[in-house]
Coordinates of C-alpha atoms in Angstrom, one line a residue:
X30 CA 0.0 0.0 0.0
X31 CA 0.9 3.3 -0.6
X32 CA -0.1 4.9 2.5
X33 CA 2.0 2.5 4.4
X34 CA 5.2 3.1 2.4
X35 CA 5.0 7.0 2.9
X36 CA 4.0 6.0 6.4
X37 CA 7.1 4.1 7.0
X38 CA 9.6 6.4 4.8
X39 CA 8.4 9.6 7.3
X40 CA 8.9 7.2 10.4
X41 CA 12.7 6.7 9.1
X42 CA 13.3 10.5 9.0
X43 CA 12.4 10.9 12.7
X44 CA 15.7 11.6 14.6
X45 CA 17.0 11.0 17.9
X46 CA 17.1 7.9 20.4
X47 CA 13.1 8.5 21.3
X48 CA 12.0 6.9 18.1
X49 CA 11.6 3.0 18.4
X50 CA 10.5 0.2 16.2
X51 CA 7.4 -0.7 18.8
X52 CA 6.5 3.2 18.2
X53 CA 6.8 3.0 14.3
X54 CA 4.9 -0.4 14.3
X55 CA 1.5 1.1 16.8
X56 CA 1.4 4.4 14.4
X57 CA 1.5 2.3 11.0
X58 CA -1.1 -0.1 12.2
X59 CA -2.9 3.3 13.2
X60 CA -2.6 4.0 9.6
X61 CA -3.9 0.2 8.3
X62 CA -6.5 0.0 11.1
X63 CA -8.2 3.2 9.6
X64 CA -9.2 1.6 5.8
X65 CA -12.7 3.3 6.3
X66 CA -11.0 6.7 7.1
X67 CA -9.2 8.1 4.6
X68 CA -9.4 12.0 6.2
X69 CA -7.7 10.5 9.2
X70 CA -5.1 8.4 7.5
X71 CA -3.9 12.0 5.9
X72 CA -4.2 13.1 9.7
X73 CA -1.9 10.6 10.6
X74 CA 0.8 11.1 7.7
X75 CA 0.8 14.6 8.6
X76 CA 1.6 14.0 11.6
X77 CA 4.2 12.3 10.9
X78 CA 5.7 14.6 8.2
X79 CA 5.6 17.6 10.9
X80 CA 7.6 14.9 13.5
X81 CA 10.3 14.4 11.3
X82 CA 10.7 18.0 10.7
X83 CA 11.1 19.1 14.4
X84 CA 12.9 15.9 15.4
X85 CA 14.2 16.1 19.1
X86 CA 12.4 19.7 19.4
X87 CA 14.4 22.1 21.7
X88 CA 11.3 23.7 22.8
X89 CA 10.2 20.5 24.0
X90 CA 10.3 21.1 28.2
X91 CA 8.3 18.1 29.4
X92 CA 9.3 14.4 30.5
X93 CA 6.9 13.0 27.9
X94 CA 8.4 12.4 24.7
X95 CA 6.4 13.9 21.8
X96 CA 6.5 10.1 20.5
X97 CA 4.5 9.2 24.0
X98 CA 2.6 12.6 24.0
X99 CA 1.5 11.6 20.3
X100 CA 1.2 7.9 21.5
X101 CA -0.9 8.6 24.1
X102 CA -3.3 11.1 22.4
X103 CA -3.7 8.7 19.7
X104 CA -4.2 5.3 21.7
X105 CA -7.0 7.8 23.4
X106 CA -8.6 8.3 20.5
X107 CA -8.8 5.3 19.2
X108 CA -10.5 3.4 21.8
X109 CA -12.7 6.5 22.7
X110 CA -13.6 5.4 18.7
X111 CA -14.1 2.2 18.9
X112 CA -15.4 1.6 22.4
X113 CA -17.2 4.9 24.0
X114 CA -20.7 2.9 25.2
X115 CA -22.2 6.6 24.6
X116 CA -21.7 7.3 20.8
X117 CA -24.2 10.1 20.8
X118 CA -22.2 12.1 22.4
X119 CA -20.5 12.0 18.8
X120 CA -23.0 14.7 17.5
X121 CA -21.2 17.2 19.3
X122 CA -17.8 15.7 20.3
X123 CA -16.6 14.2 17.4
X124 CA -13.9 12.5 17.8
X125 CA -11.7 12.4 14.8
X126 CA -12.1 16.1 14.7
X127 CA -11.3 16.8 18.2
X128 CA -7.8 14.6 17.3
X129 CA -7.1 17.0 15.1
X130 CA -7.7 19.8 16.7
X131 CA -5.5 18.2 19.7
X132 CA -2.6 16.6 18.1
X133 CA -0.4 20.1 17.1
X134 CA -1.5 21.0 20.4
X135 CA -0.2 17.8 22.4
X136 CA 3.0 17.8 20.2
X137 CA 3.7 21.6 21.2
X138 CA 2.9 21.0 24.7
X139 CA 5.5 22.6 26.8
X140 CA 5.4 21.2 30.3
X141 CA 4.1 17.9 32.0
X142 CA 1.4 20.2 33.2
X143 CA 0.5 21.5 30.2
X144 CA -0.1 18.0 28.8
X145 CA -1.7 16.6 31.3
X146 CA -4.6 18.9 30.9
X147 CA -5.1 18.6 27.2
X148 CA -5.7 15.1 27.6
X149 CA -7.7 15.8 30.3
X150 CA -9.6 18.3 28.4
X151 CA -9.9 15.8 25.2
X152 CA -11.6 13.4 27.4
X153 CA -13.8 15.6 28.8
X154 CA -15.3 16.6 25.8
X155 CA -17.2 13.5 25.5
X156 CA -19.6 14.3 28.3
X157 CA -18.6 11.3 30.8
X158 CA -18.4 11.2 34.0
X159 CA -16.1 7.4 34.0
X160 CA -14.4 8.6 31.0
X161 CA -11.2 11.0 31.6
X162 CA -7.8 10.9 32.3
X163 CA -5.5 10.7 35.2
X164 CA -2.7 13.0 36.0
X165 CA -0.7 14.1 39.2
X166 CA -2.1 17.4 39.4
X167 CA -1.1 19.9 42.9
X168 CA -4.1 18.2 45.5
X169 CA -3.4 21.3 48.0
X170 CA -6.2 23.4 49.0
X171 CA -8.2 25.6 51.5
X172 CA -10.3 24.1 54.8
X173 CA -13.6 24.6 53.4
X174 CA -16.3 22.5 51.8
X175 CA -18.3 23.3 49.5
X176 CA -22.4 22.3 47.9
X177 CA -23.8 24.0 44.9
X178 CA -27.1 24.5 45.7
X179 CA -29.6 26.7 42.5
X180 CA -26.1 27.2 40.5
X181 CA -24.2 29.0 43.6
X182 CA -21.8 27.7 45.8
X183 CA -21.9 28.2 49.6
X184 CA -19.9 26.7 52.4
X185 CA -20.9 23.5 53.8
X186 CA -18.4 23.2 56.4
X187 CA -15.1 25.0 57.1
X188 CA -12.1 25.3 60.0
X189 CA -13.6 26.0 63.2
X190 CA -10.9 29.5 63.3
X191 CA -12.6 31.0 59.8
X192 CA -16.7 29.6 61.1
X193 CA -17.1 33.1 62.8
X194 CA -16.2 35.8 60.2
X195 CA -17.6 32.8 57.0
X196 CA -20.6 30.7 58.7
X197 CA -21.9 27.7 57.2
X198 CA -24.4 29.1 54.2
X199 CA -22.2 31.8 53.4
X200 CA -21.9 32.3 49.2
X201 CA -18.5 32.5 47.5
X202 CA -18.8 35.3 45.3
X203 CA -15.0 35.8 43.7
X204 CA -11.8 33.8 43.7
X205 CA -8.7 36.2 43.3
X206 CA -10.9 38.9 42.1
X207 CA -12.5 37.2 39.6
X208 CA -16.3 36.6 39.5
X209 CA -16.8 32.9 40.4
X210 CA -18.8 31.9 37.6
X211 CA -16.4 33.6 35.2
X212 CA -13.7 31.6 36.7
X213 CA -15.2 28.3 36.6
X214 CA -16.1 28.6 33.1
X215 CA -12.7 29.4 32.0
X216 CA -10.4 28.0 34.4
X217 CA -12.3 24.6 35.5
X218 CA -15.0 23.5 33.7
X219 CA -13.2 22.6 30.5
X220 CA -11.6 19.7 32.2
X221 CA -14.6 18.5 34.0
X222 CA -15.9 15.2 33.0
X223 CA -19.3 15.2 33.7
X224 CA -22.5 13.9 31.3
X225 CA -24.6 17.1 32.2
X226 CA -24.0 20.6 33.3
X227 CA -25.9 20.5 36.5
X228 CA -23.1 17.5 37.5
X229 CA -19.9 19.8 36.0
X230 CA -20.6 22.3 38.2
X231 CA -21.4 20.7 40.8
X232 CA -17.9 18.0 40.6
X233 CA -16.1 21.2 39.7
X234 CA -16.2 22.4 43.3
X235 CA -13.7 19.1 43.9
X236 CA -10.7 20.6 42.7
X237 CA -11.6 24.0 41.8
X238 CA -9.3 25.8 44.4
X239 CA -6.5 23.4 44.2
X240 CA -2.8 24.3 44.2
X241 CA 1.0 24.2 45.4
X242 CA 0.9 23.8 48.8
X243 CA 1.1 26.9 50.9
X244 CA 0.5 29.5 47.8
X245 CA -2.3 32.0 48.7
X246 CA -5.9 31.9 47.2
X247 CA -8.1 35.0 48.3
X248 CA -11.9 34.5 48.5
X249 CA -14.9 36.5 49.1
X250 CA -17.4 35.6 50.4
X251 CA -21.5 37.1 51.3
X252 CA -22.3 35.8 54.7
X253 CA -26.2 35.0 55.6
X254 CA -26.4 38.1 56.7
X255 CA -25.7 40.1 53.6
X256 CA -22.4 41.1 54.3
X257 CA -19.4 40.6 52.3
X258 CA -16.2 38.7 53.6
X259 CA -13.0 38.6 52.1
X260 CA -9.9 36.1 53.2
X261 CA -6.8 35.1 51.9
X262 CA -5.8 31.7 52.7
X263 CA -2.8 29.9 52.1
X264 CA -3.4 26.2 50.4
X265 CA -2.9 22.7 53.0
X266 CA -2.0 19.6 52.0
X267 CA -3.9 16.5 52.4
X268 CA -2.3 15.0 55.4
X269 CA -2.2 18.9 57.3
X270 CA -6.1 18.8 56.0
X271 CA -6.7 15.2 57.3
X272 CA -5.6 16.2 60.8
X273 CA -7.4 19.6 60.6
X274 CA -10.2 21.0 63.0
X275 CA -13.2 21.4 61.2
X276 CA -16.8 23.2 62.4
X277 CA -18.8 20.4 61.9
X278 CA -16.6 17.3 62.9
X279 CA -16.4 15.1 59.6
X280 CA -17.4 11.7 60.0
X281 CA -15.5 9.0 58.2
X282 CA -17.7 6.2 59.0
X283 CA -18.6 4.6 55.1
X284 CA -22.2 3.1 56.8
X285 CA -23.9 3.2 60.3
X286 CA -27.2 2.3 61.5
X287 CA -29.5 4.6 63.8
X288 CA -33.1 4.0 64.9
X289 CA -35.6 7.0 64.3
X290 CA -38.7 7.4 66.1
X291 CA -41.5 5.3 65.0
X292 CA -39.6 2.2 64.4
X293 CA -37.7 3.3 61.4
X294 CA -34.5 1.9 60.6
X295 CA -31.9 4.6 59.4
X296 CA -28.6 3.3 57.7
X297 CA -26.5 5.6 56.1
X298 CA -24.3 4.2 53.3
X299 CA -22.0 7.1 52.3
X300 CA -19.0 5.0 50.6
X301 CA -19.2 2.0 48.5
X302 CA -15.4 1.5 48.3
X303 CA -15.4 -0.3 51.8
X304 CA -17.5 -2.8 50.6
X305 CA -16.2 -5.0 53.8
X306 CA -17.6 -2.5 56.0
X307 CA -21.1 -1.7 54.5
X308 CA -21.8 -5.2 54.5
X309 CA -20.8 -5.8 57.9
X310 CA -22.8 -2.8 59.4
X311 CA -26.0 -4.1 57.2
X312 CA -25.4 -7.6 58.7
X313 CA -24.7 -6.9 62.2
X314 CA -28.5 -4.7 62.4
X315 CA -30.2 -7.4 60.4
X316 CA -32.7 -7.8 63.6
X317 CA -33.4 -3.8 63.3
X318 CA -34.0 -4.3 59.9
X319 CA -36.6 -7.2 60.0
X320 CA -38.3 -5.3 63.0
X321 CA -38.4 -1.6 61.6
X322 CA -41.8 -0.5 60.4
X323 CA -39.7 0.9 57.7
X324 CA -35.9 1.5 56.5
X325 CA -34.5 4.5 55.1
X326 CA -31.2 3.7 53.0
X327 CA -29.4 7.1 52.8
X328 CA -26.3 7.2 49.5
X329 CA -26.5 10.9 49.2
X330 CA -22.9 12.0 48.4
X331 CA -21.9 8.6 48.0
X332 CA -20.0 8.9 44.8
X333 CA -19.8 4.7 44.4
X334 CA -17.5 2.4 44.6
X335 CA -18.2 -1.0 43.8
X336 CA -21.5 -3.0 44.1
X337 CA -20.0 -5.3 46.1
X338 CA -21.2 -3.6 48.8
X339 CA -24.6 -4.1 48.6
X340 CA -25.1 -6.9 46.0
X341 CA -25.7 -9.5 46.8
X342 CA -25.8 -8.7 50.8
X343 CA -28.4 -5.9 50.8
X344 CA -30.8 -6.8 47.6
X345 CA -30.9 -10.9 48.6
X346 CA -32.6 -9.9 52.0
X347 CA -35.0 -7.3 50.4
X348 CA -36.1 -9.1 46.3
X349 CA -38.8 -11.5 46.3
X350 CA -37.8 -14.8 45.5
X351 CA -39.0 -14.8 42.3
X352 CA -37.8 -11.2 41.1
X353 CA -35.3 -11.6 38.9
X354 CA -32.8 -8.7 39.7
X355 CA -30.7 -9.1 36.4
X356 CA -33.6 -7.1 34.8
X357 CA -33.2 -3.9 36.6
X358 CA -31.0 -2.8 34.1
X359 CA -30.6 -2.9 30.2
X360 CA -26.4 -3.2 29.3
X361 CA -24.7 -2.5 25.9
X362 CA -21.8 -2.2 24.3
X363 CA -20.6 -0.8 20.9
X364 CA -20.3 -3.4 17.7
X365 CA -18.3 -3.1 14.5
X366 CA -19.8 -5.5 11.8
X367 CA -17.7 -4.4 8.0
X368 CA -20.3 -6.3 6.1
X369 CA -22.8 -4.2 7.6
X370 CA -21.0 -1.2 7.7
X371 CA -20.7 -1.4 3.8
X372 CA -24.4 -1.3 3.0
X373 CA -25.4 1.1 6.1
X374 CA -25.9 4.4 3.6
X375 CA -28.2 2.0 1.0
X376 CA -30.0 0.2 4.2
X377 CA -31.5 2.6 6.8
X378 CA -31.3 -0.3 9.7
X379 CA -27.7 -0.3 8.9
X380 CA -27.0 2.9 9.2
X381 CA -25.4 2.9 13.0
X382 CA -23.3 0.4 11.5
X383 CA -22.2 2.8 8.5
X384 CA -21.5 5.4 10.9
X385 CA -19.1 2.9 13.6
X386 CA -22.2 3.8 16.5
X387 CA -23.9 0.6 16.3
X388 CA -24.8 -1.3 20.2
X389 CA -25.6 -4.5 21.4
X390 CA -27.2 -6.0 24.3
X391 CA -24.6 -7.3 26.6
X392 CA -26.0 -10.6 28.1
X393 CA -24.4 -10.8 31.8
X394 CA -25.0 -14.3 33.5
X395 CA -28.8 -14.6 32.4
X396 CA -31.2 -14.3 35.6
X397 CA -30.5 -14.3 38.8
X398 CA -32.7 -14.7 41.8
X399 CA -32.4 -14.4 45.9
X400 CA -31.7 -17.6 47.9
X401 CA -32.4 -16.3 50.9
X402 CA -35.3 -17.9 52.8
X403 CA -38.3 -16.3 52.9
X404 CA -38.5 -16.2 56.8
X405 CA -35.3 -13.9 56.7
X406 CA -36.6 -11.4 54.5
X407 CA -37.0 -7.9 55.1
X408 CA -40.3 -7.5 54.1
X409 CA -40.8 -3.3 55.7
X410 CA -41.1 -0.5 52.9
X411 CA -37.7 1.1 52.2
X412 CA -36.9 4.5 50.9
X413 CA -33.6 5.0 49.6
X414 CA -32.2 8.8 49.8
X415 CA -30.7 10.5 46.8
X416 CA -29.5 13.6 45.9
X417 CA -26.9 15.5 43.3
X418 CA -23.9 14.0 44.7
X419 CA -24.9 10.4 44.4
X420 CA -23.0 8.6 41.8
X421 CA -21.6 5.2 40.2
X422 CA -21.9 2.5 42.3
X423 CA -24.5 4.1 44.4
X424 CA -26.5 4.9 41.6
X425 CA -26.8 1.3 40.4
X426 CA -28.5 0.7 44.1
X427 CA -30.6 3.0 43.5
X428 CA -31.9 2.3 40.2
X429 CA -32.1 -1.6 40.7
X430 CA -34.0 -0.7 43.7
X431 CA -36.6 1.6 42.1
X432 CA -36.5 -0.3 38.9
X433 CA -37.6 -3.7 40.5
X434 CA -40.3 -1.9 42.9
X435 CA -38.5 -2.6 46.1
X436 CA -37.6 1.1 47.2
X437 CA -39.4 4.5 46.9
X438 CA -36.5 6.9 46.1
X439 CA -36.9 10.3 47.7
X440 CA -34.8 13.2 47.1
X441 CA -33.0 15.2 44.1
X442 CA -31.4 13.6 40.8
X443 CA -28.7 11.9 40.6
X444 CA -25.1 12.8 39.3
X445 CA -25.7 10.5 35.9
X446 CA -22.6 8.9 35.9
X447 CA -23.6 5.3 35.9
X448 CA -21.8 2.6 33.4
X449 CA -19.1 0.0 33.0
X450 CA -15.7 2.1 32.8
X451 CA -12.6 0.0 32.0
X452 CA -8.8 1.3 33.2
X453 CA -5.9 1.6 30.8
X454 CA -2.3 2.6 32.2
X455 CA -0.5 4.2 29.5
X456 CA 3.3 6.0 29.6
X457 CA 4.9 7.7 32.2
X458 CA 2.5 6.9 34.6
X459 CA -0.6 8.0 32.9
X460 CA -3.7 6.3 32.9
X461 CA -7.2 6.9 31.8
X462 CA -10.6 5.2 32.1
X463 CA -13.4 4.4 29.4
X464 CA -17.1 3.6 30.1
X465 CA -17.5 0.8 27.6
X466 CA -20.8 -0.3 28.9
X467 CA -23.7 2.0 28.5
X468 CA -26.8 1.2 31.5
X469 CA -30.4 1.8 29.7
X470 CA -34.0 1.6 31.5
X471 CA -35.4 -1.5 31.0
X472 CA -38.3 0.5 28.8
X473 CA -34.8 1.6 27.0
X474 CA -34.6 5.3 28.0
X475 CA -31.1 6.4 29.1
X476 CA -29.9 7.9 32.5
X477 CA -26.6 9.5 32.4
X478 CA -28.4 13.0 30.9
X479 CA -30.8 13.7 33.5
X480 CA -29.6 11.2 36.4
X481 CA -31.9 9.0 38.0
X482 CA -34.9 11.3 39.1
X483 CA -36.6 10.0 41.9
X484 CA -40.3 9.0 42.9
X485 CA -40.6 11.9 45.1
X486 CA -38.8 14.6 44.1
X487 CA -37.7 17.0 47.2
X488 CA -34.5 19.6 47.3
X489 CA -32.0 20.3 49.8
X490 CA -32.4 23.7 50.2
X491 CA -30.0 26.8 51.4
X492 CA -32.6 27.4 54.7
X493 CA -31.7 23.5 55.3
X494 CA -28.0 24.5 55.1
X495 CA -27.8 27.4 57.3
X496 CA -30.4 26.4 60.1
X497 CA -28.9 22.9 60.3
X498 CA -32.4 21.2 58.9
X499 CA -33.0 18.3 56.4
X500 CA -35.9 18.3 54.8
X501 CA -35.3 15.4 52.9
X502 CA -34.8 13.0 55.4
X503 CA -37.8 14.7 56.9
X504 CA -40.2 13.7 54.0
X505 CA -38.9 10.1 53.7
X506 CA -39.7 9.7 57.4
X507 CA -43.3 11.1 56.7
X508 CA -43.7 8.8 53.2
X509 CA -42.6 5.6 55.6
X510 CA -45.2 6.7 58.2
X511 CA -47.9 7.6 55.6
X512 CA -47.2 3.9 54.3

């Protein structure tokens, strides 16, 4: 082929030790691979024709090679191509394009830094909460937490020396100066993974005042009582952080049990990545549980984890024998088919197939049923508590439980970051993760968009924040009495 011989002439003329035979081999089979793709084949040879002009580049100031930078970018790509379990998303992040835009870019990158966030930025334009990149970016910051609550941010909690002058509820209104919506939108947002707005602005608020430890970050700040607040404070480390006295003591506890008046059962599940734990706190109150008039299962904030910890232990006490709790959920994953793909513009049924987008149904293990004997059963009506910062792991609890009928959820939306994400380590440290299974409805409707929206819909509101309230918990008690 022709394309392969001006593909391997341009590798030759690529000085400098950098340049390896395993290198030239993974960017020619980039070039075979891509027989449907002429535009990006041309991309590629490019490419290569701009490499062996700059050779060992002197402006060139980060440990990255460009022959990893350019390796990595492209091994991002293509598996974002072939694999991303939410090709729609390709309507407005297309991802041959966005290569292109990203590959002079990437190859002038001039710092570790620099690069780190334009692969961080490339994978979050596909609009993915499990799909991005991992990097060791500075992790210092200020003692305060933070909720966005109606598209503002207020302080949730914060060091017990700043809770006088910034109480809990107070707004941030500027960072350095800058408005804080204007700064967010240039400086943060951009390399947010998230599959809807309301979830990028809300995730943004992780990582959105990091820094080098001990440089200064001023804030201001309107106070509950309408008056404005500025401080400058100089950025902690996590260990200095995990020591730190806050206002409201944190508690680290990833599940505990507490019985409310009335004979409900209260366990609070706030981390699925101590699946040892949350299992063992479910087992040990098992008598609660089968006694309680009703049980309130509160994941809001949990960001997930792995399902471990509550399947099969919590679901097996609570589904009916004869539910089948394999059809909670509807799983697929993309499908390549060349015979198909050659008559996809003649046959409209084809045409996902013509365009590389096409999905199956991934079949997991058929059904799958509780063991547990009926006598054992929790048979009280549960509620499980959601809100905006309930994600992954915890988000397949709560739709298995809604979607089989043995919850009422009660609360705000979900994040919408619930799929299959897969883990690839790459060069110098790098790695970056791919949701390669896409979760449907069982009526087929997706979730990642809008989050799982619960039964009874009820917001955590600013008044809650300040006066130390909770309304939500507050309504599930009163559903579970009602009922």
């Amino acid at each position: 082929m022709k394309v392969e011989k001006k593909g391997s002439t341009l590798l030759k003329r690529i000085t400098g030790r950098r340049t390896n035979i395993v290198y030239q081999n993974y960017v020619l089979s980039l070039i075979i691979t891509l027989k449907h793709n002429d535009s990006m084949k041309k991309i590629i040879i490019s490419f290569l024709f701009v490499l062996s002009l700059i050779g060992n580049s002197p402006y060139a100031k980060a440990d990255t090679t460009t022959e990893d930078k350019v390796y990595i970018l492209s091994t991002v790509w293509r598996n974002v191509r072939d694999n991303f379990a939410f090709p729609q998303h390709f309507e407005h992040a297309n991802p041959d394009s966005l290569y292109k835009v990203f590959l002079p870019k990437v190859m002038n990158a001039e710092s570790e830094q620099a690069f780190s966030l334009l692969m961080t930025e490339f994978l979050a334009k596909f609009g993915d909460g499990h799909t991005r990149f991992f990097a060791d970016t500075p992790t210092a910051t200020v003692p305060i937490q933070f909720i966005g609550l109606d598209n503002k941010v207020y302080v949730k909690n914060i060091g017990k020396q700043f809770a006088k002058k910034i109480p809990i509820g107070s707004q941030l209104i500027k960072i350095d100066g800058v408005q804080l919506t204007d700064f967010l939108e240039s400086n943060v947002f951009p390399y947010v993974a998230a599959p809807n707005d309301d979830w990028k602005f809300r995730k943004s608020l992780d990582t959105f005042l990091n820094g080098e430890d001990g440089t200064e970050v001023s804030l201001e700040f309107l106070t509950p009582k309408n008056k404005v607040e500025i401080l400058t404070f100089n950025r902690m480390d996590s260990q200095s952080m995990d020591s730190y006295e806050w206002y409201t003591p944190i508690d680290r506890r990833a599940a505990y049990v507490e019985k409310l008046p009335g004979n409900i059962a209260y366990m609070r599940m706030s981390d699925f990545t101590k699946p040892d734990e949350v299992n063992r706190v479910f087992n040990d109150n098992l008598p609660l549980f089968r006694e309680a008039k009703g049980i309130i299962f509160d994941i809001r904030g949990n960001r997930g984890g792995t399902d471990e910890s509550w399947n099969p232990t919590v679901l097996d006490y609570i589904a009916p024998a004869d539910k089948d709790q394999n059809s909670a959920l509807i799983y697929k994953c993309r499908v390549a088919n060349d015979a198909f793909q050659e008559y996809g513009s003649q046959i409209p049924q084809l045409k996902d197939f013509a365009n590389e987008t096409a999905m199956e149904v991934v079949r997991i293990g058929g059904s799958r049923f509780s063991q547990t004997p009926d006598s054992l059963k929790i048979k009280s009506p549960v509620v499980v508590l959601t809100n905006g910062y309930t994600g992954s792991a915890a988000e397949d609890f709560a739709i298995t439980m809604k979607n089989l009928g043995l919850a009422t959820l009660v609360g705000s939306h979900t994040i919408g970051v619930i799929s299959h994400p897969r883990y690839f380590n790459l060069p110098n440290g790098y790695r970056y993760g791919l949701s390669t299974w896409a979760y449907f409805n069982p009526d087929g409707t997706g979730i990642i968009e809008t989050g799982i929206i619960p039964d009874i819909e009820f917001e955590y509101t600013v008044d809650d924040l300040i006066n130390g309230k909770d309304s939500q918990l507050d309504n599930a008690v009163e559903f579970l009495k009602s009922h």
